[in-house]
Short mmCIF file of C-alpha atoms in Angstrom, two decimals:
data_model
loop_
_atom_site.label_atom_id
_atom_site.label_comp_id
_atom_site.label_asym_id
_atom_site.label_seq_id
_atom_site.Cartn_x
_atom_site.Cartn_y
_atom_site.Cartn_z
CA MET A 10 104.73 118.11 89.99
CA VAL A 11 107.57 116.38 88.11
CA GLU A 12 106.23 117.29 84.65
CA PRO A 13 103.84 120.27 84.88
CA SER A 14 102.75 120.00 81.23
CA VAL A 15 100.74 116.90 82.23
CA ALA A 16 98.54 119.19 84.33
CA GLU A 17 97.41 121.00 81.16
CA ARG A 18 95.43 117.85 80.29
CA SER A 19 94.66 116.50 83.76
CA VAL A 20 93.38 119.64 85.51
CA ILE A 21 89.88 120.11 84.10
CA ASP A 22 87.31 122.80 84.82
CA HIS A 23 83.98 121.20 85.69
CA GLY A 24 82.32 123.58 83.26
CA ALA A 25 84.26 122.00 80.38
CA TYR A 26 82.22 118.79 80.54
CA PHE A 27 79.24 119.54 82.79
CA THR A 28 77.19 121.73 80.50
CA SER A 29 73.55 120.85 81.25
CA GLY A 30 73.29 121.83 84.90
CA GLN A 31 74.35 124.39 87.50
CA ILE A 32 77.81 124.44 89.13
CA VAL A 33 77.91 125.99 92.60
CA CYS A 34 81.37 126.97 93.90
CA SER A 35 80.55 126.98 97.59
CA ALA A 36 80.92 124.38 100.35
CA ALA A 37 77.87 122.46 101.51
CA VAL A 38 77.41 123.11 105.23
CA ASP A 39 74.08 121.50 106.14
CA ILE A 40 71.42 119.09 104.90
CA ARG A 41 67.85 119.47 106.03
CA ASP A 42 64.73 117.66 104.87
CA GLY A 43 64.72 118.22 101.13
CA GLU A 44 67.37 120.93 100.88
CA VAL A 45 71.12 121.56 101.03
CA LEU A 46 72.56 124.77 102.53
CA THR A 47 75.87 126.19 101.30
CA ALA A 48 78.46 128.43 102.93
CA ASP A 49 77.39 131.44 100.86
CA GLY A 50 73.88 131.23 102.32
CA SER A 51 72.18 129.60 99.32
CA ARG A 52 69.58 126.84 99.61
CA PHE A 53 69.14 124.08 97.05
CA PRO A 54 66.01 121.91 97.25
CA PHE A 55 66.27 118.30 96.08
CA ASP A 56 64.17 115.24 95.39
CA TYR A 57 67.27 113.06 95.36
CA LEU A 58 70.74 113.78 96.76
CA VAL A 59 74.17 112.23 96.07
CA ILE A 60 77.00 112.76 98.58
CA ALA A 61 80.45 112.45 96.94
CA THR A 62 82.71 114.58 99.14
CA GLY A 63 85.52 111.98 99.34
CA HIS A 64 88.57 113.19 101.24
CA ARG A 65 89.30 116.75 102.38
CA ASP A 66 92.06 118.41 100.36
CA SER A 67 93.00 122.08 100.37
CA VAL A 68 93.84 122.72 96.71
CA PRO A 69 93.37 125.94 94.72
CA ARG A 70 89.83 126.45 93.47
CA SER A 71 90.67 127.68 89.95
CA ARG A 72 92.46 125.80 87.19
CA SER A 73 94.95 128.62 86.62
CA GLU A 74 95.93 128.67 90.31
CA ARG A 75 96.35 124.90 90.31
CA LEU A 76 98.64 125.03 87.26
CA ILE A 77 100.73 127.73 88.92
CA GLN A 78 101.00 125.53 92.03
CA TYR A 79 102.25 122.55 90.02
CA LYS A 80 104.81 124.74 88.26
CA ALA A 81 106.09 126.06 91.61
CA GLU A 82 106.40 122.53 93.00
CA CYS A 83 108.30 121.42 89.89
CA ASP A 84 110.69 124.36 90.24
CA LYS A 85 111.24 123.32 93.86
CA ILE A 86 112.16 119.79 92.75
CA LYS A 87 114.47 121.00 89.99
CA SER A 88 116.36 123.42 92.23
CA ALA A 89 116.86 120.92 95.08
CA ASN A 90 119.77 118.54 95.42
CA SER A 91 118.07 116.53 98.17
CA ILE A 92 114.34 115.87 98.63
CA LEU A 93 112.40 114.42 101.58
CA ILE A 94 109.07 112.68 100.97
CA VAL A 95 106.89 111.98 104.01
CA GLY A 96 104.41 109.16 103.49
CA GLY A 97 104.78 105.78 101.82
CA GLY A 98 101.32 105.34 100.35
CA PRO A 99 100.64 105.46 96.60
CA THR A 100 101.20 109.23 96.32
CA GLY A 101 104.55 109.19 98.12
CA VAL A 102 105.76 106.10 96.27
CA GLU A 103 104.75 107.43 92.84
CA LEU A 104 106.39 110.81 93.54
CA ALA A 105 109.62 109.14 94.72
CA GLY A 106 109.59 106.91 91.65
CA GLU A 107 109.13 109.76 89.21
CA ILE A 108 111.83 111.93 90.79
CA SER A 109 114.31 109.04 90.91
CA VAL A 110 113.78 108.33 87.19
CA ASP A 111 113.64 111.91 85.88
CA PHE A 112 116.32 113.30 88.22
CA PRO A 113 118.59 110.34 89.08
CA ASP A 114 121.30 112.58 90.56
CA LYS A 115 119.06 113.94 93.30
CA LYS A 116 119.11 112.43 96.78
CA VAL A 117 115.58 111.21 97.59
CA THR A 118 114.56 110.05 101.08
CA LEU A 119 111.12 108.56 101.79
CA VAL A 120 109.97 108.25 105.42
CA HIS A 121 106.90 106.17 106.28
CA ARG A 122 105.43 105.52 109.72
CA GLY A 123 104.19 102.04 108.74
CA SER A 124 106.12 98.77 108.75
CA ARG A 125 105.94 98.54 104.95
CA LEU A 126 105.17 100.67 101.91
CA LEU A 127 101.73 100.63 100.26
CA GLU A 128 100.03 99.07 103.28
CA PHE A 129 96.67 99.10 101.50
CA ILE A 130 97.84 96.20 99.31
CA GLY A 131 99.65 92.92 100.00
CA PRO A 132 103.16 92.39 101.46
CA LYS A 133 104.52 91.01 98.16
CA ALA A 134 103.68 94.19 96.28
CA SER A 135 105.11 96.25 99.16
CA GLN A 136 108.42 94.39 99.10
CA LYS A 137 108.73 94.57 95.32
CA THR A 138 108.14 98.32 95.50
CA PHE A 139 110.70 98.74 98.31
CA ASP A 140 113.30 96.85 96.26
CA TRP A 141 112.54 98.89 93.12
CA LEU A 142 113.00 102.19 94.95
CA THR A 143 116.19 101.19 96.77
CA THR A 144 117.84 99.97 93.56
CA ARG A 145 117.27 103.52 92.26
CA ARG A 146 119.06 104.99 95.26
CA VAL A 147 115.93 106.13 97.10
CA GLU A 148 116.54 105.85 100.85
CA VAL A 149 113.43 104.33 102.45
CA ILE A 150 113.01 104.70 106.22
CA LEU A 151 110.15 102.70 107.74
CA GLU A 152 108.39 102.85 111.12
CA GLN A 153 109.30 106.48 111.67
CA SER A 154 107.56 109.84 111.26
CA VAL A 155 108.95 113.34 110.70
CA ASP A 156 108.30 116.48 112.76
CA LEU A 157 107.50 119.06 110.07
CA THR A 158 106.70 121.76 112.63
CA ASN A 159 110.31 122.13 113.71
CA VAL A 160 112.51 122.37 110.60
CA SER A 161 115.70 124.43 110.70
CA ASP A 162 118.04 125.06 107.74
CA GLY A 163 116.93 121.91 105.96
CA THR A 164 117.37 119.72 109.06
CA TYR A 165 114.54 117.35 109.95
CA GLN A 166 114.07 115.15 113.02
CA THR A 167 112.42 111.73 112.89
CA SER A 168 110.43 110.11 115.70
CA ALA A 169 113.43 107.86 116.38
CA GLY A 170 115.71 110.85 116.90
CA GLU A 171 117.39 110.49 113.53
CA THR A 172 118.52 113.68 111.77
CA LEU A 173 117.83 114.08 108.06
CA LYS A 174 119.06 116.80 105.70
CA ALA A 175 116.98 117.89 102.70
CA ASP A 176 116.58 121.03 100.60
CA CYS A 177 112.79 120.60 100.49
CA HIS A 178 110.04 118.20 101.50
CA PHE A 179 106.68 116.99 100.24
CA LEU A 180 103.94 115.74 102.57
CA CYS A 181 102.20 112.72 101.01
CA THR A 182 100.21 111.34 103.93
CA GLY A 183 96.53 110.39 103.79
CA LYS A 184 93.82 113.04 103.71
CA PRO A 185 90.94 113.03 106.23
CA ILE A 186 87.48 111.87 105.12
CA GLY A 187 85.36 114.78 103.89
CA SER A 188 82.48 114.07 106.23
CA SER A 189 82.98 116.40 109.22
CA TRP A 190 80.33 118.75 107.80
CA LEU A 191 77.76 115.93 108.00
CA ARG A 192 77.97 115.51 111.78
CA GLU A 193 75.37 118.19 112.44
CA THR A 194 73.04 117.24 109.58
CA ILE A 195 70.17 114.78 109.22
CA LEU A 196 72.78 112.21 108.11
CA LYS A 197 74.75 112.30 111.39
CA ASP A 198 73.38 108.93 112.51
CA SER A 199 74.36 107.36 109.18
CA LEU A 200 78.11 107.87 109.80
CA ASP A 201 80.16 104.95 111.10
CA ASN A 202 82.91 105.33 113.72
CA ARG A 203 85.47 106.18 111.00
CA GLY A 204 83.33 108.99 109.59
CA ARG A 205 82.19 107.07 106.51
CA LEU A 206 78.58 107.03 105.33
CA MET A 207 76.91 103.65 105.73
CA VAL A 208 75.22 102.59 102.49
CA ASP A 209 73.10 99.64 101.36
CA GLU A 210 73.75 97.53 98.27
CA GLN A 211 71.92 100.10 96.11
CA LEU A 212 74.33 102.78 97.47
CA ARG A 213 71.57 104.56 99.38
CA VAL A 214 72.55 106.06 102.73
CA LYS A 215 71.06 103.88 105.43
CA GLY A 216 67.86 105.39 106.78
CA HIS A 217 67.37 107.74 103.80
CA ASN A 218 65.77 106.31 100.67
CA ASN A 219 66.38 109.42 98.56
CA VAL A 220 70.03 110.02 99.53
CA PHE A 221 72.91 108.17 97.84
CA ALA A 222 76.64 108.19 98.61
CA ILE A 223 79.50 107.27 96.31
CA GLY A 224 83.30 107.20 96.34
CA ASP A 225 85.72 107.34 99.27
CA ILE A 226 83.12 108.57 101.74
CA THR A 227 81.22 105.26 101.72
CA ASP A 228 81.76 102.40 104.18
CA ILE A 229 82.00 99.82 101.37
CA PRO A 230 84.71 97.27 102.32
CA GLU A 231 87.06 97.77 99.35
CA LEU A 232 90.13 99.79 98.36
CA LYS A 233 89.33 103.47 97.87
CA GLN A 234 90.22 103.94 94.20
CA GLY A 235 89.09 106.13 91.33
CA TYR A 236 87.85 103.38 89.03
CA LEU A 237 85.66 101.99 91.81
CA ALA A 238 84.17 105.44 92.44
CA GLN A 239 83.25 105.47 88.73
CA ARG A 240 81.46 102.15 89.19
CA HIS A 241 79.59 103.62 92.18
CA ALA A 242 78.48 106.50 89.96
CA GLU A 243 77.26 104.16 87.20
CA VAL A 244 75.10 102.15 89.64
CA THR A 245 73.74 105.32 91.24
CA VAL A 246 72.83 106.89 87.89
CA LYS A 247 70.92 103.74 86.91
CA ASN A 248 69.00 103.81 90.17
CA LEU A 249 68.25 107.53 89.97
CA LYS A 250 66.88 107.16 86.43
CA LEU A 251 64.73 104.24 87.57
CA LEU A 252 63.30 106.05 90.60
CA MET A 253 62.78 109.36 88.78
CA THR A 254 60.71 107.63 86.09
CA GLY A 255 58.50 105.83 88.62
CA GLY A 256 60.26 102.46 88.51
CA ARG A 257 59.94 99.92 91.28
CA GLU A 258 62.61 99.77 94.00
CA SER A 259 62.82 96.00 93.51
CA LYS A 260 64.34 96.68 90.08
CA MET A 261 67.19 98.84 91.44
CA ALA A 262 70.76 97.93 90.49
CA THR A 263 73.03 96.62 93.23
CA TYR A 264 76.74 97.18 93.79
CA LYS A 265 79.22 94.43 94.65
CA PRO A 266 82.49 95.51 96.31
CA GLY A 267 85.50 95.48 94.00
CA SER A 268 88.31 92.93 94.36
CA ALA A 269 91.75 93.90 95.69
CA ILE A 270 93.24 95.15 92.42
CA ALA A 271 95.80 97.95 92.62
CA LEU A 272 98.19 99.60 90.17
CA VAL A 273 100.92 102.01 91.33
CA SER A 274 103.20 103.74 88.82
CA LEU A 275 106.96 103.52 89.26
CA GLY A 276 108.61 106.14 87.08
CA ARG A 277 107.85 106.61 83.40
CA LYS A 278 107.51 103.04 82.16
CA GLU A 279 107.13 100.68 85.10
CA ALA A 280 104.53 99.92 87.76
CA VAL A 281 103.62 97.43 90.45
CA ALA A 282 100.28 95.68 90.03
CA GLN A 283 98.36 93.52 92.46
CA PHE A 284 95.70 91.23 91.04
CA PRO A 285 93.66 88.63 92.99
CA LEU A 286 96.08 85.77 92.19
CA ILE A 287 99.36 87.46 91.24
CA THR A 288 101.61 90.45 91.92
CA VAL A 289 103.63 91.84 89.00
CA ILE A 290 106.24 94.60 88.75
CA GLY A 291 107.96 96.08 85.71
CA CYS A 292 107.15 97.28 82.20
CA VAL A 293 104.07 95.09 81.60
CA PRO A 294 101.90 96.70 84.32
CA GLY A 295 103.61 99.98 83.42
CA MET A 296 102.09 99.76 79.94
CA ILE A 297 98.64 99.82 81.54
CA LYS A 298 99.06 103.00 83.59
CA SER A 299 102.44 104.72 83.70
CA GLY A 300 102.55 106.13 80.16
CA ASP A 301 99.40 108.26 80.31
CA LEU A 302 98.16 107.74 83.91
CA PHE A 303 94.63 107.19 82.46
CA VAL A 304 94.38 110.91 81.63
CA GLY A 305 93.38 110.32 77.99
CA LYS A 306 90.82 107.68 78.97
CA THR A 307 89.28 109.98 81.59
CA ARG A 308 89.09 112.94 79.20
CA LYS A 309 87.38 110.73 76.62
CA GLN A 310 84.84 109.55 79.21
CA LEU A 311 84.05 113.22 79.94
CA GLY A 312 83.49 113.92 76.24
CA LEU A 313 86.71 115.93 75.89
CA ASN A 314 89.51 115.67 73.34
CA PRO A 315 91.92 113.04 74.77
#
């Protein structure tokens, strides 16, 4: 959104790397014994199934449409003198950080309903992030929300009755779990009270030996992060290969929840990092993520030119 050219490398068609199977561009709507039904009326039989529907997000389906969307959002940032960001999780914080570094003359306000930023990690990292943003003239308002349904001439109202002025806004709050479609399927009894799929240590959905779940949709007690979803996939692939070649279940690989490690970019060169024994902010953690945002590494893993 701040630098649309990054999207040229980070928005990837599935067909660019997934060349040995079939890609179906239709939503799954039901699971019955041994088959998945899609919204276009197709049926796909399976011996093994992996659920990886993560969080629901309404983004354009094609790469070209997504690139156009990023360009439009960048134009909105460039033309605005004042910008409101709603949500103080990693997306809102990273967006505020990038705008404050690339466009230091713009007035940026970040409103978050929680008592601190980045509530998914520890208070030390939250405070360091708050201090970093405020020293770059980002106004951070905590314990308030914004009514985005009643905006008039760039005037916004907070839950505390405060009036904010901004030329545009970006909503960076959490997305709902992508499991609502499972509530009428054979997996409905495998959902916990938060809508996550309950899995065993082999990442099989409880009660279904031939169905696996990976990523944000699982009930694994850990931070929901991309690199952990990759680890889920690696364990699941090992177990699928074992089972599909007649291996014994006792030999299946197990998954251990990841530790509370988090890395949030702050502008071009800095970041805040939480490790099990220490929290660090500045250029050193920034060298790990902020320069390339792991785009080159991910492209290489997919067999694409970094």
